[in-house]
mmCIF file of C-alpha atoms and ligand atoms in Angstrom:
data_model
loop_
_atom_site.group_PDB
_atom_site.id
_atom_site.type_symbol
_atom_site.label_atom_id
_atom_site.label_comp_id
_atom_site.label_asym_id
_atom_site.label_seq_id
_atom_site.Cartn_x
_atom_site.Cartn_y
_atom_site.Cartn_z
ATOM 1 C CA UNK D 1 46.209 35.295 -26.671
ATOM 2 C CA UNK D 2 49.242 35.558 -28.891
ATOM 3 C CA UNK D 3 52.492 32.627 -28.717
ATOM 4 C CA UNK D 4 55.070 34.142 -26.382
ATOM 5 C CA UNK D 5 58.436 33.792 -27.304
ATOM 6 C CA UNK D 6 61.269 33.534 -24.611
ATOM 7 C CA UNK D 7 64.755 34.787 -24.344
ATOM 8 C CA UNK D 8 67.540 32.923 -23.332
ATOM 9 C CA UNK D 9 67.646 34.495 -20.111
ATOM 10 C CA UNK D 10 63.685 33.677 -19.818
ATOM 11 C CA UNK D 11 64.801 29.776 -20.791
ATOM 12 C CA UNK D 12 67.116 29.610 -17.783
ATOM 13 C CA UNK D 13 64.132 30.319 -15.778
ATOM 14 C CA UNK D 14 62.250 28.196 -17.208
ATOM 15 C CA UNK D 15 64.660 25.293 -17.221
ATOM 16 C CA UNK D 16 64.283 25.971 -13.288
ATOM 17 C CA UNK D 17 61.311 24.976 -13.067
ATOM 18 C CA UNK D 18 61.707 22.157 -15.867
ATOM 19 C CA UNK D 19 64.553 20.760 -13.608
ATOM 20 C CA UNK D 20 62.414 20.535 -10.390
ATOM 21 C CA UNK D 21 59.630 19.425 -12.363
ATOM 22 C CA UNK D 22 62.329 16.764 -13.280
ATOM 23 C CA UNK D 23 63.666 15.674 -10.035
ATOM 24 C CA UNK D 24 60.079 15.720 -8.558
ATOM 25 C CA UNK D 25 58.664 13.046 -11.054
ATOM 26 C CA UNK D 26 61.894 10.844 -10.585
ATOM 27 C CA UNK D 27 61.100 11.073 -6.834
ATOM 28 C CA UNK D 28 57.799 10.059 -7.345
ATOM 29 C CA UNK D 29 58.500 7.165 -10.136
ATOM 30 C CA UNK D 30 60.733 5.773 -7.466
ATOM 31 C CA UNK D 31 58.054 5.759 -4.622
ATOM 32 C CA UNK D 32 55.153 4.314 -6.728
ATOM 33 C CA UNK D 33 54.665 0.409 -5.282
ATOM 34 C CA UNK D 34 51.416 -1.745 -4.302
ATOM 35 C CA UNK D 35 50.153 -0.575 -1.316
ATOM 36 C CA UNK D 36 50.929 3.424 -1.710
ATOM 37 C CA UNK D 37 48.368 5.363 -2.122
ATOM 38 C CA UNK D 38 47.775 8.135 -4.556
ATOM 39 C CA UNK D 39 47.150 11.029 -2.038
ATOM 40 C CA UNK D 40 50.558 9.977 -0.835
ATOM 41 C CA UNK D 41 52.503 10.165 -3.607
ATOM 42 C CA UNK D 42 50.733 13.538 -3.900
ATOM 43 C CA UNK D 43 52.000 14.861 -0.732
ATOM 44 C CA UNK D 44 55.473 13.379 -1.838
ATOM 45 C CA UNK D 45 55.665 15.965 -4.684
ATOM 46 C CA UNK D 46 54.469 19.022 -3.110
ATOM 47 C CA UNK D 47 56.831 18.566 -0.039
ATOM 48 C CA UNK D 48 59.316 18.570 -3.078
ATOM 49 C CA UNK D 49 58.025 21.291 -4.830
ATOM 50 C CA UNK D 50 58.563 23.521 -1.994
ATOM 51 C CA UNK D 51 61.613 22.705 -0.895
ATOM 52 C CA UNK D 52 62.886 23.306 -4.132
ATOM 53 C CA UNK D 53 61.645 26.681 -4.093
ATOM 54 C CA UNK D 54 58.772 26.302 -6.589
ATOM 55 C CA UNK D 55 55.141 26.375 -6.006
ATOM 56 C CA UNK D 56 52.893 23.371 -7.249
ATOM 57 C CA UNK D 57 50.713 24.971 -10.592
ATOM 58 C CA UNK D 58 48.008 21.946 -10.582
ATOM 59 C CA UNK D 59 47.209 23.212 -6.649
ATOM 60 C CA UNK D 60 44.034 25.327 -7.152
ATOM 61 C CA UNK D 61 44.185 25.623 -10.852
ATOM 62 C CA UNK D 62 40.503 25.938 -11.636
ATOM 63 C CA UNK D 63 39.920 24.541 -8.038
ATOM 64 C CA UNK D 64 42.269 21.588 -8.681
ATOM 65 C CA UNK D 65 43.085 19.611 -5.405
ATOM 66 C CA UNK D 66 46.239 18.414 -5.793
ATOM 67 C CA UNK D 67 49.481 18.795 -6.506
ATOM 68 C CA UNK D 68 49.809 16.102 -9.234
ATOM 69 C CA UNK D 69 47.414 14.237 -11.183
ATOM 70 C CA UNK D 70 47.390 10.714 -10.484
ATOM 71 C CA UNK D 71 45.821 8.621 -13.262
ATOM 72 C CA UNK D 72 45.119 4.935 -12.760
ATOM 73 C CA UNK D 73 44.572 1.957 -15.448
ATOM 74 C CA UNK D 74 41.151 3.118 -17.261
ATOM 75 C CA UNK D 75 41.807 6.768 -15.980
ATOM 76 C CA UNK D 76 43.647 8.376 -18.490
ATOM 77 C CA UNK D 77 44.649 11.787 -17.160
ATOM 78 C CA UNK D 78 43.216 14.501 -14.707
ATOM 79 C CA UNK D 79 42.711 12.062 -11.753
ATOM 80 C CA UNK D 80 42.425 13.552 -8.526
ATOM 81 C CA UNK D 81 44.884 12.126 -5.979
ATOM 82 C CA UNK D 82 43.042 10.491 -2.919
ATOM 83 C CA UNK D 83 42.645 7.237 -0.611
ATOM 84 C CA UNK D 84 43.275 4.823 -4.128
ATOM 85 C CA UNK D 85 45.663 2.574 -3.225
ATOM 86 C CA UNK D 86 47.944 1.110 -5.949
ATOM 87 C CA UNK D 87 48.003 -2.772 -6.643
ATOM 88 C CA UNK D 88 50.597 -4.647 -8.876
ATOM 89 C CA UNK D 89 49.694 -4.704 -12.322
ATOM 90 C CA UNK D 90 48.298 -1.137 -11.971
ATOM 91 C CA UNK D 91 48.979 1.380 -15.128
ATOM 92 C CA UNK D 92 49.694 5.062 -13.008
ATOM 93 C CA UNK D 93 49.784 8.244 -14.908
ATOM 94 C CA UNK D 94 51.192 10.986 -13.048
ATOM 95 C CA UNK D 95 51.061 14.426 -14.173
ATOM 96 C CA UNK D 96 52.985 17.295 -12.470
ATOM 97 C CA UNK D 97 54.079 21.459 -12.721
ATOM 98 C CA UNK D 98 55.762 23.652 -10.905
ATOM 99 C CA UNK D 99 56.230 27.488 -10.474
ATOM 100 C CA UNK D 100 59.615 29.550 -9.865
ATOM 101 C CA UNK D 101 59.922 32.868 -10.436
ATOM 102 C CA UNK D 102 56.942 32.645 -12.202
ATOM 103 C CA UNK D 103 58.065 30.430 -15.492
ATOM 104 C CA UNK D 104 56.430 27.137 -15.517
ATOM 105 C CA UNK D 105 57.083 23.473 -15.793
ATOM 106 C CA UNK D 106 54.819 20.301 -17.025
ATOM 107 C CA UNK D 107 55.837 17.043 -17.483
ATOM 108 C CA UNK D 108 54.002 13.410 -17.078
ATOM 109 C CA UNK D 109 55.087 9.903 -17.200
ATOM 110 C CA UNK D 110 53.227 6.465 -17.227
ATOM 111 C CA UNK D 111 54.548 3.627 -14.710
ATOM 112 C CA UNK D 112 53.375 -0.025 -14.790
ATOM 113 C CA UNK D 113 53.304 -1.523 -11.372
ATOM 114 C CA UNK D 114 55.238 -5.034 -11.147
ATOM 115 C CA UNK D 115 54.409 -7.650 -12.345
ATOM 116 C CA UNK D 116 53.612 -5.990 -15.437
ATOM 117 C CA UNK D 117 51.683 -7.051 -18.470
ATOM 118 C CA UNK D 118 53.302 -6.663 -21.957
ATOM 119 C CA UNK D 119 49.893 -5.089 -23.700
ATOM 120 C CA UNK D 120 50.339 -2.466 -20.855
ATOM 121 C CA UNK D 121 54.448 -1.980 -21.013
ATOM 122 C CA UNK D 122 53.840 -1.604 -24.535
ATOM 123 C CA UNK D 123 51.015 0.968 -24.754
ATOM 124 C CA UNK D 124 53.272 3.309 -21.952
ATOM 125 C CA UNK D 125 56.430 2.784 -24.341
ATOM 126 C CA UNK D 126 54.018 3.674 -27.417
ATOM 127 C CA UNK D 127 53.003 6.961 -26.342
ATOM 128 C CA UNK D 128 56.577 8.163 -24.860
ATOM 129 C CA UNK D 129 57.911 7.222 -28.217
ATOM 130 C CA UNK D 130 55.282 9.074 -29.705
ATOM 131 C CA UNK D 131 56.373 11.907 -27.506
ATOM 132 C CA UNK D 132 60.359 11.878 -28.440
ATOM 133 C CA UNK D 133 59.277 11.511 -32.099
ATOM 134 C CA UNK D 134 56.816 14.472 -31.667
ATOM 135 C CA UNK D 135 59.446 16.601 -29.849
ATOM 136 C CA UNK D 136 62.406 15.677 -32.245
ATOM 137 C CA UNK D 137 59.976 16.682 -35.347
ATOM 138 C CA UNK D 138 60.067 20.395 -34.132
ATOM 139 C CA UNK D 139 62.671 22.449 -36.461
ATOM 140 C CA UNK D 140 62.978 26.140 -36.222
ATOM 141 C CA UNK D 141 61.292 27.388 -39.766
ATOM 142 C CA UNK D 142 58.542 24.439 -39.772
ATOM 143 C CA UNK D 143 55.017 24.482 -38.475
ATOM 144 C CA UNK D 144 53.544 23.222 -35.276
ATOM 145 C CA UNK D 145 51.559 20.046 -36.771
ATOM 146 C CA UNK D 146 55.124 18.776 -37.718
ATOM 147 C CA UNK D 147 54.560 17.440 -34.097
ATOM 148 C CA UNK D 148 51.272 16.446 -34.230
ATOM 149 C CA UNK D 149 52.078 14.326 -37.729
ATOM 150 C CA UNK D 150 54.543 12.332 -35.835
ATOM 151 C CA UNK D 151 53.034 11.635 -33.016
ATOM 152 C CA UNK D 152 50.048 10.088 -34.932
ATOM 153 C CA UNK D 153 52.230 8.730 -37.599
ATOM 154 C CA UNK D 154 53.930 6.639 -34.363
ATOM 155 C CA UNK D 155 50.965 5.478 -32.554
ATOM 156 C CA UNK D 156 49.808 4.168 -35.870
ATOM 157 C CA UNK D 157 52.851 2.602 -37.019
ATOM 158 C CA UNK D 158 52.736 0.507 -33.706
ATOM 159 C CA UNK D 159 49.490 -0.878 -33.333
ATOM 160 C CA UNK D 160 45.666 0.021 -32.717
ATOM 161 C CA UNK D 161 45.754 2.289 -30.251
ATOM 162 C CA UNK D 162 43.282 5.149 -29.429
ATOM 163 C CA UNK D 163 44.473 8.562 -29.283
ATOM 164 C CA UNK D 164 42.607 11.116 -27.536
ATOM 165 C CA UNK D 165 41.106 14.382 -29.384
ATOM 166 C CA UNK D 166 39.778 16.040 -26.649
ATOM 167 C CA UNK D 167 43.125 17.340 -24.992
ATOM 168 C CA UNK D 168 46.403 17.794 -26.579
ATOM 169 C CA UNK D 169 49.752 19.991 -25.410
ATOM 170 C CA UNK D 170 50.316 23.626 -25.289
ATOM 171 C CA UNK D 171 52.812 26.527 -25.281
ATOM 172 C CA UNK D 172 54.231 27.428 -21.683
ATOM 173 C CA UNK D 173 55.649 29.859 -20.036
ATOM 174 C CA UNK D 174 54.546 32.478 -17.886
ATOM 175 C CA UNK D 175 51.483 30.651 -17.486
ATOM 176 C CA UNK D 176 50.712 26.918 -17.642
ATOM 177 C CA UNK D 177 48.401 26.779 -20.799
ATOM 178 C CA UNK D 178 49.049 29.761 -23.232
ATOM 179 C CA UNK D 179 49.161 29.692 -27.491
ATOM 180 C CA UNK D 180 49.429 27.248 -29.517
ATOM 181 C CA UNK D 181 47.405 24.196 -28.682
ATOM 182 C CA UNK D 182 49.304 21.667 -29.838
ATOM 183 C CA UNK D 183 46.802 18.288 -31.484
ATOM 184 C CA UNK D 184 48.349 14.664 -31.248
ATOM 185 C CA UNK D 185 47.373 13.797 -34.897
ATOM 186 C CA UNK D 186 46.888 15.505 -37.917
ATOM 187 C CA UNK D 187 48.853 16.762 -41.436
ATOM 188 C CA UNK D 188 51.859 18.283 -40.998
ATOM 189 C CA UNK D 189 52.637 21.773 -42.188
ATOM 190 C CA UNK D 190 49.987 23.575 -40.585
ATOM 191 C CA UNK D 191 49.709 25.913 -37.404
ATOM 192 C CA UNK D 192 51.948 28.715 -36.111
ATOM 193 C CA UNK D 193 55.573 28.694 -37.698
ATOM 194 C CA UNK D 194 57.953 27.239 -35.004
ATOM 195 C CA UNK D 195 60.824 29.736 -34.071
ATOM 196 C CA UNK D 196 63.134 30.788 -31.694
ATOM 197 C CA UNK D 197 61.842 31.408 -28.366
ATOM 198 C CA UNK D 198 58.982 29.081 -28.100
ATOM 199 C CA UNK D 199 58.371 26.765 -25.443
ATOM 200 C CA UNK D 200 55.659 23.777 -25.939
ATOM 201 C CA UNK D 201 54.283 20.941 -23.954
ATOM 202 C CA UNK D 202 53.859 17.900 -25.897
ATOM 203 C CA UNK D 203 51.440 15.077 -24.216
ATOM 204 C CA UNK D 204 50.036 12.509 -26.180
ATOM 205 C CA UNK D 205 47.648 10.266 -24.440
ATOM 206 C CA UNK D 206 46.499 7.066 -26.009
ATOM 207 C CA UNK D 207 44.544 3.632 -24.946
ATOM 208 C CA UNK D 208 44.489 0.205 -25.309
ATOM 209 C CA UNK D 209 41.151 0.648 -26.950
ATOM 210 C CA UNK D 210 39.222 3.462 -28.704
ATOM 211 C CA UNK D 211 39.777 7.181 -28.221
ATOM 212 C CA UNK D 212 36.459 7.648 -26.825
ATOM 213 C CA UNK D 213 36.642 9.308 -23.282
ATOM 214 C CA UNK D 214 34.681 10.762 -20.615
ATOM 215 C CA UNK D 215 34.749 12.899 -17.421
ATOM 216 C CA UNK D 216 33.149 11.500 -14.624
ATOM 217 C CA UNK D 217 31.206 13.121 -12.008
ATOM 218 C CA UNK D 218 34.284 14.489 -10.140
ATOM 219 C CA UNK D 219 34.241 16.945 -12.964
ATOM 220 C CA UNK D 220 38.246 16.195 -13.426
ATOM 221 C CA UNK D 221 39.146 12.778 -13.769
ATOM 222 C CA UNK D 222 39.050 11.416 -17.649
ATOM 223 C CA UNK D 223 38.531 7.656 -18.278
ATOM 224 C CA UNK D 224 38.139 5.484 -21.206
ATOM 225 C CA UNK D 225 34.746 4.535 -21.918
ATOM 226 C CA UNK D 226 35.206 1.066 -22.968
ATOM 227 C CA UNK D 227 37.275 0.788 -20.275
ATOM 228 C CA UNK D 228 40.623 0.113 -21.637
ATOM 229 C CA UNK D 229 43.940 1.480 -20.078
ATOM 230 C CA UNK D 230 45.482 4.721 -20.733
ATOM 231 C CA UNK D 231 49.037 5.796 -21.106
ATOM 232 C CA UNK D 232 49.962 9.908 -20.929
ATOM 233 C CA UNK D 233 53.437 11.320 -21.025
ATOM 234 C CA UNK D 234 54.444 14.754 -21.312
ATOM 235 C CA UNK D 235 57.589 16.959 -21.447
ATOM 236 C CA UNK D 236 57.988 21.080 -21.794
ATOM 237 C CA UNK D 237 61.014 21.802 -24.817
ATOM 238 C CA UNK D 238 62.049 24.810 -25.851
ATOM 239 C CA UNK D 239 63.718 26.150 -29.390
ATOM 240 C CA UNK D 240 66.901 27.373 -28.473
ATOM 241 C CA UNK D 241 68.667 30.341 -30.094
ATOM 242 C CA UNK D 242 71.033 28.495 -31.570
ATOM 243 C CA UNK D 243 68.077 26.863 -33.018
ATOM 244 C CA UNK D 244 68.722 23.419 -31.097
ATOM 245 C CA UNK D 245 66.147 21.512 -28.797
ATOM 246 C CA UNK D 246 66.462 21.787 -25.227
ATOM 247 C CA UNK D 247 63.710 19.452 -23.058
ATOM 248 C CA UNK D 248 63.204 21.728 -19.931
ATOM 249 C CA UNK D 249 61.731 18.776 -17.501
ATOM 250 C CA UNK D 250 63.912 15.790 -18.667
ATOM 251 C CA UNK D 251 66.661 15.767 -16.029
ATOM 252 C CA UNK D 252 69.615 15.153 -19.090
ATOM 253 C CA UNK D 253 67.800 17.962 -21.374
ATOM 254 C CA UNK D 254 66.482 15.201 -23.581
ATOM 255 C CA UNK D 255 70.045 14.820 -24.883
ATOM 256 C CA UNK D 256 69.756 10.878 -24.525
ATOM 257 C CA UNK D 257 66.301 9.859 -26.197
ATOM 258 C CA UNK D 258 66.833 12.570 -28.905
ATOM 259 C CA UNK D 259 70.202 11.128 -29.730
ATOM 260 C CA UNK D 260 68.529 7.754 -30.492
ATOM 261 C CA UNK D 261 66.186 10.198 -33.279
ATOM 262 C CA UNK D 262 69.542 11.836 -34.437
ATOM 263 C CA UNK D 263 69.051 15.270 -33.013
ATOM 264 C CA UNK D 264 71.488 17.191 -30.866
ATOM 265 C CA UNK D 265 70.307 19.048 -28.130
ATOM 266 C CA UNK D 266 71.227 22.929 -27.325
ATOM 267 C CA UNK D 267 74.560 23.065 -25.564
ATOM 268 C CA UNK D 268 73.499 26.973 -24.332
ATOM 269 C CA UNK D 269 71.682 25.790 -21.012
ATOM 270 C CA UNK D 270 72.466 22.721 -18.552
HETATM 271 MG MG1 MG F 301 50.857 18.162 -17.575
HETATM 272 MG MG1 MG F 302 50.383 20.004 -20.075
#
């Protein structure tokens, strides 16, 4: 399968369903508290999924159940939303896409339940940094492992912290998972030539212990096997044409956290 490369009139789509992507994960992040349970914040995003005119992409995606996925302390991603209920001090990982008009959105955040611990505030804030720094390393005329050099280069910079080989991001588009895979560690200068048009996903996931993982019986649900906490965040950017950055499911664009790396976002969509 060969990258596909947007217009800007393809972008504006996709910034659609960026945006409700967006406003679906602040809705959630603002109902997580002890005592909820996972299945409910589940049915919290797909009621906003389709009122906002988009169709959940996790639902039934390789016989996916639910709408998000709901990842808690020693699950790292691809939990299955169900009767869990969340207790303070939990670390939640909540993964989320939506459909419109057929262009696609994918974004995750991590959330520590009050009180929090500092170990666990710390490894979230690690791997969204990790993220920004990965995002704000993509220039038009460089190569894809750009981004996967500065995530590692982050994580490392920060601490011991395990970073995940098994998964990484992905372009997006008119489907959820298309060209290039996108690794959270490695040289830079490698991998398809970044350009105009593209749209990635960039998701490092990382642990308070080693980067060895496994999928338990569920078939879906990834957890640490020494048991240590994960942390997964995840946004969809796009090169612009006027060869800018525009983050498609952060609700500002990205303009804020990319202004803190010294990089200007697109001014050609809102
Ligand atoms: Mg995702
Ligand atoms: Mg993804």
């Amino acid at each position: 399968m060969a990258i596909e490369y947007k217009s800007l009139d393809e972008l504006k789509l996709m910034r659609k369903a960026g945006l409700l992507v967006a406003q679906t994960l602040a809705l959630i992040k603002s109902s997580i508290k002890p005592g909820i349970t996972t299945l409910e914040l589940d049915q919290i995003a797909e009621k906003n999924i389709r009122d906002g005119g988009g169709i959940p992409s996790f639902k039934g995606y390789h016989g996916f159940p639910g709408s998000i996925c709901a990842s808690v302390n020693d699950e790292i991603v691809h939990g299955i939303p169900g009767e869990r209920v969340l207790q303070s001090g939990d670390v939640i990982s909540i993964d989320c896409g939506a459909i419109i008009d057929g262009w696609h959105g994918d974004a995750a955040f991590t959330y520590v339940v009050e009180p929090v611990d500092t170990n666990d505030l710390r490894l979230s804030s690690v791997c969204e940094g990790s993220m920004w720094r990965g995002i704000a390393a993509a220039k038009v005329g460089g190569r894809l492992t750009d981004i996967s050099y500065e995530i590692e280069k982050y994580i490392n910079s920060q601490g011991k912290y395990g970073i995940l080989r098994e998964y990484g991001g992905h372009g997006i588009g008119s489907e959820m998972h298309m060209e290039p895979h996108v690794l959270n560690y490695g040289r830079k200068g490698f991998g398809a030539e970044l350009v105009v048009g593209m749209a990635l996903a960039i998701e490092p996931m990382i642990t308070l212990g080693t980067e060895r993982m496994r999928v338990m019986a569920d078939k879906w649900t990834v957890t640490s096997v020494d048991g240590s906490r994960g942390a997964h965040w995840e946004h969809t950017f796009a090169l612009m044409p006027d060869e800018k950055l525009f983050v498609l499911t952060a609700l500002d664009g990205g303009r804020e956290k990319l202004a803190e790396l010294g990089v200007e976002i697109s001014t050609l969509i809102s």
